[in-house]
Coordinates of C-alpha atoms in Angstrom, one line a residue:
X1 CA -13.3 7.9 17.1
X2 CA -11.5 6.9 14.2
X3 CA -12.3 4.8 11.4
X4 CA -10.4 2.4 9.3
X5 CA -11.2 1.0 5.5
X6 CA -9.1 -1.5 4.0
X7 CA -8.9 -2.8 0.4
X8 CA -6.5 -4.4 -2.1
X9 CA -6.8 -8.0 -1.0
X10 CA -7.1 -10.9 -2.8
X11 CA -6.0 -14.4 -4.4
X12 CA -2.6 -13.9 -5.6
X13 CA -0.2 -17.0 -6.8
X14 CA 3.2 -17.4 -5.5
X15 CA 5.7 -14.9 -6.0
X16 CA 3.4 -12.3 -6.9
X17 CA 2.5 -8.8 -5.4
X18 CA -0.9 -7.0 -4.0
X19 CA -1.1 -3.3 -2.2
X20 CA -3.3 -2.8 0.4
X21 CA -4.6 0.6 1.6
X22 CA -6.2 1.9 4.7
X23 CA -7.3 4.9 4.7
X24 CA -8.4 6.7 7.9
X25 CA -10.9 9.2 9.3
X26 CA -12.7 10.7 12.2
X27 CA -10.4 12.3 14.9
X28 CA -6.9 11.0 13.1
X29 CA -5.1 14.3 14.6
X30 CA -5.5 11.6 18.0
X31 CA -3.3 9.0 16.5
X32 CA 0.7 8.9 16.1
X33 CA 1.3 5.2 15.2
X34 CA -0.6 2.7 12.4
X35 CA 0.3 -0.7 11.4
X36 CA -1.0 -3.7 10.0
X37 CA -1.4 -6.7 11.7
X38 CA -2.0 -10.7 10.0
X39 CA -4.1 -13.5 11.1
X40 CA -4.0 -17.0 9.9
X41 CA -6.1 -19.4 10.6
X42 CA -5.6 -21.4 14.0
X43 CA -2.6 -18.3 14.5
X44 CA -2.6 -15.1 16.2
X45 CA -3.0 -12.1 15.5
X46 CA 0.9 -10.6 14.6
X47 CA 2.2 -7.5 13.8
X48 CA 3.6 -7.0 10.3
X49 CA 4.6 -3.5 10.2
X50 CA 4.0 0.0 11.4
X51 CA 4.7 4.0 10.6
X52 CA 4.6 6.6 12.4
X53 CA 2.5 9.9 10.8
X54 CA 4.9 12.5 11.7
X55 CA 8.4 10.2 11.5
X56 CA 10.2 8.9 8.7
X57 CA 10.8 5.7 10.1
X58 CA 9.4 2.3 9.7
X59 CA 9.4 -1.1 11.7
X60 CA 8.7 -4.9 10.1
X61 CA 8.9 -7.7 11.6
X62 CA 11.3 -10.3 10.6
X63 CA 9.1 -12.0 8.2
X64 CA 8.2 -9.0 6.1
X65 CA 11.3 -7.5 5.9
X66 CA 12.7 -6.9 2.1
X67 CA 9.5 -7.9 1.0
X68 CA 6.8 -5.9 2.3
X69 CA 7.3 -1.8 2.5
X70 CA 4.7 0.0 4.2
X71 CA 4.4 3.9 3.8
X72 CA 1.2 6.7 4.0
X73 CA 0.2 9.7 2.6
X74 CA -0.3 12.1 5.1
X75 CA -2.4 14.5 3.0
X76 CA -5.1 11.6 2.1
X77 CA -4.8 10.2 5.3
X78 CA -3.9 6.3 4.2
X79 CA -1.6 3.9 4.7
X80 CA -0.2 1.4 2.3
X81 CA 1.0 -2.1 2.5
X82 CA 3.1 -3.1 -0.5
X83 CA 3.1 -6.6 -0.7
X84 CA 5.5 -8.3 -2.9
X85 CA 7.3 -12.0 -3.2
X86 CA 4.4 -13.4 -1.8
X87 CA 4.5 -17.1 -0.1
X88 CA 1.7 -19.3 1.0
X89 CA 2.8 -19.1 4.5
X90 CA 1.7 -15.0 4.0
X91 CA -1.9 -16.6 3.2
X92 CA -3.6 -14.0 6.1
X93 CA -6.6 -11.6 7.1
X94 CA -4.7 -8.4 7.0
X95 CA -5.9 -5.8 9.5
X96 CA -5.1 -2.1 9.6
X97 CA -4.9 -0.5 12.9
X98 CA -4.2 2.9 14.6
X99 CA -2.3 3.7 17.9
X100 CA -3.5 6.4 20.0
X101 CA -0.9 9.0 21.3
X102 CA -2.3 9.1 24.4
X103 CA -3.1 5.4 25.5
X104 CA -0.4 4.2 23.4
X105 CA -2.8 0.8 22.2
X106 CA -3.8 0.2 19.3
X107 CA -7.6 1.1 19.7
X108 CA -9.3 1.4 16.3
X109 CA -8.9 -1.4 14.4
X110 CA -10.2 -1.7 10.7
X111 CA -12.6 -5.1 9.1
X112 CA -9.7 -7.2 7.9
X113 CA -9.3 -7.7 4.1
X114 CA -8.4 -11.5 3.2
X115 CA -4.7 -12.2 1.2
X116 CA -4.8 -15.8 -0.4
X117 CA -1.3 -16.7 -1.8
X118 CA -1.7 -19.6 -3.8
X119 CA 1.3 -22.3 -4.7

């Protein structure tokens, strides 16, 4: 199993930044992908962006690109969502989520930590 703990959310006004962290444990060695997903309210869950632990690339989807980096730290075993420009529209309960290597789903998923972008 592998457990996720999210934090850095909040109320934030337009334009302005937050950084979320998730920071993993439990059998992490059986993971290769994490990412953070968004839910709004009345909207689907959505992918925002992932990493891979070993790799130095990244994917974002369309809306967080050039405003939203995510990156880890390997050694400490978290991932970070840097947050910045913020709209209302990115008003969201962020989850952090792991893929396993050998299923290839994402299977653990972490308790959601609430972004409010106010305008």
């Amino acid at each position: 199993q592998v457990q996720l703990v999210e934090s850095g959310g909040g109320l934030v006004q337009a334009g302005g930044s937050l950084r979320l962290s998730c920071a993993a444990s439990g059998r992490t060695f059986s993971t290769d992908t994490m990412a953070w997903f968004r839910q709004a309210p009345g909207k689907e869950r959505e992918v925002v962006a992932s990493i891979d632990w070993s790799g130095p690339y990244a994917y974002y989807a369309k809306s967080a690109k050039g405003r939203f980096t995510i990156s880890r730290d390997n050694a400490k075993n978290t991932v970070y969502l840097q947050l910045n420009s913020l709209k209302p529209e990115d008003t969201a309960v962020y989850y952090c989520t792991a893929r396993s290597s050998q299923t290839h789903e994402y299977m653990y998923w972490g308790q959601g930590t609430q972004v409010t972008v106010s305008s």
